[in-house]
Coordinates of N, CA and C in Angstrom, one line a residue:
M1 N 0.9 -1.2 0.0 CA 0.0 0.0 0.0 C 0.9 1.2 0.0
Q2 N 0.6 2.2 -0.8 CA 1.3 3.4 -0.9 C 0.6 4.5 -0.2
I3 N 1.3 5.4 0.4 CA 0.7 6.5 1.2 C -0.3 7.3 0.4
D4 N -0.1 7.5 -0.9 CA -1.0 8.3 -1.7 C -2.3 7.6 -2.0
H5 N -2.5 6.4 -1.5 CA -3.8 5.7 -1.6 C -4.7 6.0 -0.5
L6 N -4.2 6.6 0.6 CA -5.0 6.9 1.8 C -5.5 8.3 1.7
P7 N -6.8 8.5 2.0 CA -7.3 9.9 2.1 C -6.5 10.7 3.2
E8 N -6.3 12.0 3.0 CA -5.6 12.8 3.9 C -6.1 12.7 5.3
I9 N -7.4 12.6 5.5 CA -7.9 12.6 6.9 C -7.5 11.3 7.6
Y10 N -7.2 10.3 6.9 CA -6.8 9.0 7.6 C -5.3 9.1 7.9
L11 N -4.5 9.8 7.1 CA -3.1 10.1 7.5 C -3.1 10.9 8.7
L12 N -4.0 11.9 8.8 CA -4.0 12.7 10.1 C -4.4 11.9 11.3
A13 N -5.3 10.9 11.1 CA -5.7 10.1 12.2 C -4.5 9.2 12.6
M14 N -3.7 8.7 11.7 CA -2.5 8.0 12.0 C -1.5 8.8 12.7
K15 N -1.3 10.1 12.2 CA -0.4 11.0 12.9 C -0.9 11.2 14.3
A16 N -2.2 11.4 14.5 CA -2.7 11.6 15.9 C -2.4 10.5 16.8
T17 N -2.5 9.3 16.3 CA -2.2 8.1 17.1 C -0.7 8.1 17.5
I18 N 0.2 8.4 16.6 CA 1.6 8.4 16.9 C 1.9 9.5 17.9
E19 N 1.4 10.7 17.7 CA 1.6 11.8 18.6 C 1.0 11.5 20.0
A20 N -0.1 10.9 20.1 CA -0.7 10.5 21.4 C 0.2 9.6 22.1
T21 N 0.8 8.6 21.4 CA 1.7 7.7 22.0 C 2.8 8.4 22.7
E22 N 3.3 9.5 22.1 CA 4.4 10.3 22.7 C 4.0 11.0 24.0
V23 N 2.7 11.2 24.3 CA 2.3 11.8 25.6 C 1.9 10.7 26.5
I24 N 1.5 9.5 26.0 CA 1.1 8.4 26.9 C 2.3 7.8 27.6
L25 N 3.3 7.4 26.8 CA 4.5 6.6 27.3 C 5.2 7.3 28.5
P26 N 5.5 8.6 28.5 CA 6.1 9.2 29.6 C 5.3 9.0 30.9
V27 N 4.0 9.1 30.8 CA 3.2 8.9 32.0 C 3.2 7.4 32.5
Y28 N 3.3 6.5 31.5 CA 3.3 5.1 31.8 C 4.6 4.7 32.6
E29 N 5.6 5.5 32.5 CA 6.9 5.2 33.2 C 6.9 5.7 34.6
Q30 N 5.9 6.5 35.0 CA 5.8 7.2 36.3 C 4.9 6.4 37.2
V31 N 4.9 6.8 38.5 CA 3.9 6.3 39.4 C 2.6 7.1 39.0
I32 N 1.5 6.3 38.8 CA 0.3 6.9 38.3 C -0.8 7.0 39.4
E33 N -1.3 8.2 39.6 CA -2.4 8.4 40.5 C -3.6 8.7 39.7
P34 N -4.5 7.8 39.5 CA -5.7 8.0 38.7 C -6.7 8.8 39.5
E35 N -7.6 9.4 38.8 CA -8.8 10.0 39.3 C -9.9 9.1 39.0
M36 N -11.1 9.2 39.6 CA -12.2 8.4 39.3 C -13.3 9.2 38.6
K37 N -13.8 8.7 37.5 CA -14.9 9.4 36.8 C -16.2 9.1 37.5
S38 N -17.2 9.8 37.1 CA -18.5 9.6 37.8 C -19.1 8.2 37.7
D39 N -18.7 7.4 36.7 CA -19.1 6.1 36.6 C -18.2 5.1 37.3
G40 N -17.3 5.6 38.1 CA -16.4 4.7 38.9 C -15.2 4.2 38.2
S41 N -15.0 4.5 36.9 CA -13.9 4.1 36.1 C -12.7 5.1 36.3
P42 N -11.5 4.6 36.2 CA -10.3 5.4 36.4 C -10.0 6.3 35.1
V43 N -9.4 7.4 35.4 CA -8.9 8.2 34.3 C -7.6 8.8 34.7
T44 N -6.6 8.8 33.8 CA -5.3 9.3 34.2 C -4.9 10.5 33.4
K45 N -3.7 11.1 33.7 CA -3.2 12.2 33.0 C -2.9 11.8 31.5
A46 N -2.6 10.5 31.4 CA -2.3 10.0 30.0 C -3.6 10.0 29.2
D47 N -4.7 9.6 29.7 CA -6.0 9.6 29.0 C -6.3 11.0 28.5
L48 N -6.2 11.9 29.4 CA -6.5 13.3 29.1 C -5.6 13.9 28.1
A49 N -4.3 13.7 28.3 CA -3.3 14.2 27.3 C -3.4 13.6 26.0
S50 N -3.7 12.3 25.9 CA -3.9 11.7 24.6 C -5.1 12.2 23.9
S51 N -6.2 12.4 24.7 CA -7.4 12.9 24.1 C -7.2 14.3 23.5
K52 N -6.5 15.1 24.2 CA -6.2 16.5 23.8 C -5.4 16.5 22.5
V53 N -4.3 15.7 22.4 CA -3.5 15.6 21.2 C -4.3 15.1 20.0
I54 N -5.1 14.0 20.2 CA -5.9 13.5 19.1 C -6.9 14.5 18.7
S55 N -7.6 15.1 19.6 CA -8.7 16.0 19.2 C -8.1 17.2 18.5
N56 N -7.0 17.7 18.9 CA -6.4 18.9 18.3 C -6.0 18.6 16.8
I57 N -5.6 17.4 16.6 CA -5.2 17.0 15.2 C -6.5 16.7 14.4
L58 N -7.4 15.9 14.9 CA -8.6 15.6 14.1 C -9.5 16.8 13.9
E59 N -9.4 17.8 14.7 CA -10.2 19.0 14.5 C -9.9 19.6 13.1
Q60 N -8.7 19.4 12.6 CA -8.3 19.9 11.3 C -9.2 19.4 10.2
T61 N -9.8 18.2 10.4 CA -10.6 17.6 9.4 C -12.0 18.3 9.3
G62 N -12.4 19.0 10.3 CA -13.7 19.6 10.3 C -14.9 18.6 10.6
I63 N -14.5 17.4 11.0 CA -15.5 16.4 11.3 C -15.6 16.3 12.8
P64 N -16.9 16.3 13.3 CA -17.1 16.3 14.8 C -16.4 15.1 15.4
I65 N -16.0 15.3 16.7 CA -15.4 14.2 17.4 C -16.2 13.8 18.6
L66 N -16.4 12.5 18.8 CA -17.1 11.9 19.9 C -16.0 11.1 20.6
G67 N -15.6 11.6 21.8 CA -14.5 11.0 22.5 C -14.8 10.7 24.0
E68 N -14.2 9.6 24.4 CA -14.5 9.2 25.8 C -14.2 10.3 26.8
E69 N -13.1 11.0 26.6 CA -12.7 12.0 27.6 C -13.0 13.4 27.2
L70 N -13.8 13.6 26.1 CA -14.2 14.9 25.7 C -15.6 15.2 26.2
E71 N -15.9 16.5 26.2 CA -17.3 16.9 26.6 C -18.2 16.4 25.5
K72 N -19.3 15.8 25.9 CA -20.2 15.2 24.9 C -21.2 16.3 24.4
A73 N -21.4 16.3 23.1 CA -22.4 17.1 22.5 C -23.8 16.5 22.8
E74 N -24.8 17.3 23.0 CA -26.1 16.9 23.3 C -26.6 15.9 22.2
Y75 N -27.4 14.9 22.5 CA -27.9 14.0 21.6 C -28.6 14.6 20.4
A76 N -29.3 15.7 20.7 CA -30.0 16.4 19.6 C -29.0 16.9 18.5
V77 N -27.8 17.3 19.0 CA -26.8 17.7 18.0 C -26.1 16.5 17.4
R78 N -25.7 15.5 18.2 CA -25.0 14.3 17.7 C -25.9 13.6 16.6
S79 N -27.2 13.5 16.9 CA -28.1 12.8 16.0 C -28.1 13.4 14.6
Q80 N -27.7 14.6 14.5 CA -27.7 15.3 13.2 C -26.4 15.1 12.4
W81 N -25.4 14.6 13.1 CA -24.1 14.4 12.4 C -24.2 13.4 11.3
K82 N -23.7 13.7 10.1 CA -23.7 12.7 9.0 C -22.4 11.8 9.3
E83 N -21.4 12.4 9.8 CA -20.2 11.7 10.1 C -19.5 12.2 11.4
N84 N -18.7 11.4 11.9 CA -17.9 11.8 13.1 C -16.8 10.9 13.3
W85 N -15.8 11.3 14.2 CA -14.8 10.5 14.7 C -15.2 9.9 16.0
C86 N -14.9 8.7 16.3 CA -15.2 8.1 17.5 C -13.8 7.7 18.1
V87 N -13.5 8.3 19.3 CA -12.1 8.1 19.8 C -12.1 7.6 21.2
D88 N -11.3 6.6 21.5 CA -10.9 6.2 22.8 C -9.4 6.4 22.9
P89 N -9.0 7.5 23.6 CA -7.6 7.9 23.6 C -6.7 7.0 24.3
L90 N -7.2 6.2 25.2 CA -6.5 5.2 26.0 C -7.4 4.1 26.4
D91 N -7.6 3.1 25.6 CA -8.6 2.1 25.9 C -7.8 1.0 26.8
G92 N -8.4 0.7 27.9 CA -7.7 -0.2 28.8 C -7.0 0.5 29.9
T93 N -7.6 1.6 30.5 CA -6.9 2.4 31.5 C -6.5 1.5 32.7
K94 N -7.4 0.5 33.1 CA -7.1 -0.3 34.2 C -5.8 -1.2 33.9
M95 N -5.6 -1.6 32.6 CA -4.4 -2.4 32.3 C -3.2 -1.4 32.2
F96 N -3.4 -0.2 31.8 CA -2.4 0.8 31.8 C -1.9 1.0 33.3
L97 N -2.8 1.1 34.2 CA -2.4 1.3 35.6 C -1.7 0.1 36.2
L98 N -2.0 -1.1 35.7 CA -1.3 -2.3 36.1 C 0.0 -2.5 35.4
K99 N 0.3 -1.6 34.4 CA 1.5 -1.7 33.6 C 1.8 -3.0 33.0
N100 N 0.7 -3.6 32.4 CA 0.9 -4.9 31.7 C 0.9 -4.8 30.2
D101 N 1.0 -3.6 29.7 CA 1.2 -3.3 28.3 C -0.1 -3.6 27.4
E102 N -1.2 -3.9 28.0 CA -2.4 -4.3 27.3 C -3.4 -3.1 27.3
F103 N -3.0 -2.1 26.5 CA -3.9 -1.0 26.3 C -3.7 -0.5 24.9
S104 N -4.6 0.3 24.4 CA -4.5 0.8 23.0 C -5.1 2.2 22.8
I105 N -4.9 2.7 21.7 CA -5.5 3.9 21.2 C -6.4 3.5 20.1
N106 N -7.7 3.9 20.1 CA -8.6 3.5 19.1 C -9.3 4.7 18.5
I107 N -9.3 4.8 17.1 CA -9.9 5.9 16.4 C -10.8 5.3 15.3
A108 N -12.0 5.7 15.1 CA -12.8 5.3 14.0 C -13.5 6.5 13.3
H109 N -13.6 6.4 12.0 CA -14.3 7.4 11.2 C -15.7 6.7 10.9
V110 N -16.7 7.4 11.4 CA -18.1 6.8 11.3 C -18.9 7.7 10.3
V111 N -19.5 7.1 9.3 CA -20.4 7.8 8.4 C -21.7 7.1 8.3
D112 N -22.8 7.9 8.5 CA -24.1 7.4 8.6 C -24.3 6.2 9.5
G113 N -23.6 6.3 10.7 CA -23.7 5.3 11.7 C -22.8 4.1 11.5
E114 N -22.0 4.0 10.5 CA -21.2 2.8 10.2 C -19.7 3.3 10.2
A115 N -18.9 2.5 10.9 CA -17.4 2.7 10.9 C -16.9 2.4 9.5
I116 N -16.3 3.3 8.8 CA -15.7 3.0 7.5 C -14.2 3.0 7.5
F117 N -13.6 3.4 8.6 CA -12.2 3.4 8.8 C -11.9 3.3 10.3
G118 N -10.8 2.6 10.6 CA -10.4 2.5 12.0 C -9.0 2.2 12.2
I119 N -8.5 2.6 13.4 CA -7.1 2.4 13.8 C -7.2 1.7 15.2
I120 N -6.4 0.7 15.4 CA -6.2 0.1 16.7 C -4.7 0.2 16.9
S121 N -4.2 0.9 17.9 CA -2.8 1.1 18.0 C -2.3 0.7 19.3
S122 N -1.1 0.1 19.3 CA -0.4 -0.4 20.6 C 0.7 0.6 20.8
P123 N 0.6 1.5 21.8 CA 1.7 2.4 22.1 C 3.0 1.7 22.5
I124 N 2.9 0.6 23.3 CA 4.1 -0.1 23.7 C 4.8 -0.7 22.5
Q125 N 4.1 -1.4 21.6 CA 4.7 -2.0 20.5 C 5.1 -0.9 19.4
R126 N 4.5 0.2 19.5 CA 4.6 1.3 18.5 C 4.2 0.8 17.1
E127 N 3.0 0.1 17.1 CA 2.4 -0.4 15.9 C 0.9 -0.1 15.9
M128 N 0.4 -0.2 14.7 CA -1.1 0.0 14.5 C -1.6 -0.9 13.4
I129 N -2.8 -1.2 13.6 CA -3.6 -1.9 12.5 C -4.6 -0.9 12.0
I130 N -4.6 -0.6 10.7 CA -5.5 0.3 10.1 C -6.4 -0.5 9.1
G131 N -7.6 0.0 8.9 CA -8.4 -0.7 7.9 C -9.6 0.3 7.5
G132 N -10.0 0.1 6.3 CA -11.1 0.9 5.9 C -11.8 0.4 4.6
E133 N -13.0 0.9 4.5 CA -13.8 0.5 3.3 C -13.1 0.9 2.1
G134 N -12.9 0.0 1.2 CA -12.3 0.3 -0.1 C -10.8 0.2 -0.2
F135 N -10.1 0.0 0.9 CA -8.6 -0.2 0.8 C -8.1 -1.3 1.6
G136 N -8.9 -2.0 2.4 CA -8.4 -3.2 3.1 C -7.9 -2.8 4.5
A137 N -7.1 -3.8 5.0 CA -6.5 -3.6 6.4 C -5.0 -3.8 6.3
F138 N -4.3 -3.1 7.1 CA -2.8 -3.1 7.1 C -2.2 -3.0 8.5
F139 N -1.1 -3.6 8.6 CA -0.3 -3.6 9.9 C 0.8 -2.5 9.6
V140 N 1.0 -1.5 10.4 CA 1.9 -0.5 10.2 C 2.8 -0.3 11.5
R141 N 4.1 -0.3 11.3 CA 5.0 0.0 12.4 C 5.1 1.6 12.4
F142 N 5.2 2.2 13.5 CA 5.4 3.6 13.6 C 6.6 4.0 12.8
S143 N 7.7 3.2 12.9 CA 8.9 3.5 12.2 C 8.7 3.6 10.6
D144 N 7.7 2.8 10.2 CA 7.5 2.8 8.7 C 6.8 4.1 8.2
M145 N 6.2 4.9 9.1 CA 5.5 6.1 8.7 C 6.5 7.0 8.0
D146 N 7.8 7.0 8.3 CA 8.7 7.8 7.6 C 9.1 7.2 6.3
S147 N 8.8 6.0 6.1 CA 9.1 5.3 4.8 C 7.9 4.5 4.3
P148 N 6.9 5.2 3.8 CA 5.6 4.5 3.5 C 5.8 3.4 2.4
E149 N 6.9 3.4 1.7 CA 7.1 2.4 0.7 C 7.2 1.0 1.3
K150 N 7.5 1.0 2.6 CA 7.6 -0.3 3.4 C 6.3 -0.9 3.7
W151 N 5.2 -0.1 3.6 CA 3.9 -0.6 4.0 C 3.6 -1.7 3.1

């Protein structure tokens, strides 16, 4: 797969994943003091920093973002969206806290209620699986992003 076959918005999503990794990993190396959300689940500085990085990059697409750590738009507004990004900036916060390497960054592009593109990324392995309607699924090492001919 060559880089010129991917729509620009998906390259931005991949960039967001890589940049989010750069804010997650330093926190992972520290003693982590989570806060508790209203539903009783933990949230860390890494969740919030990753969310901020990803949303700042994806905002460039002009597509609304629905994110676990972002303020939610009212249902009346969301129900009018033709498309949106669905983001979990650090999926597996409990595993992150246990430092067992089993957490991910997840991003999906949803159109008319169906995911047409997605990324599942492992910050620890510095790898991602991307897939989308019309171009298949691919395994990408972060190091290959500088050399897309390796894809």
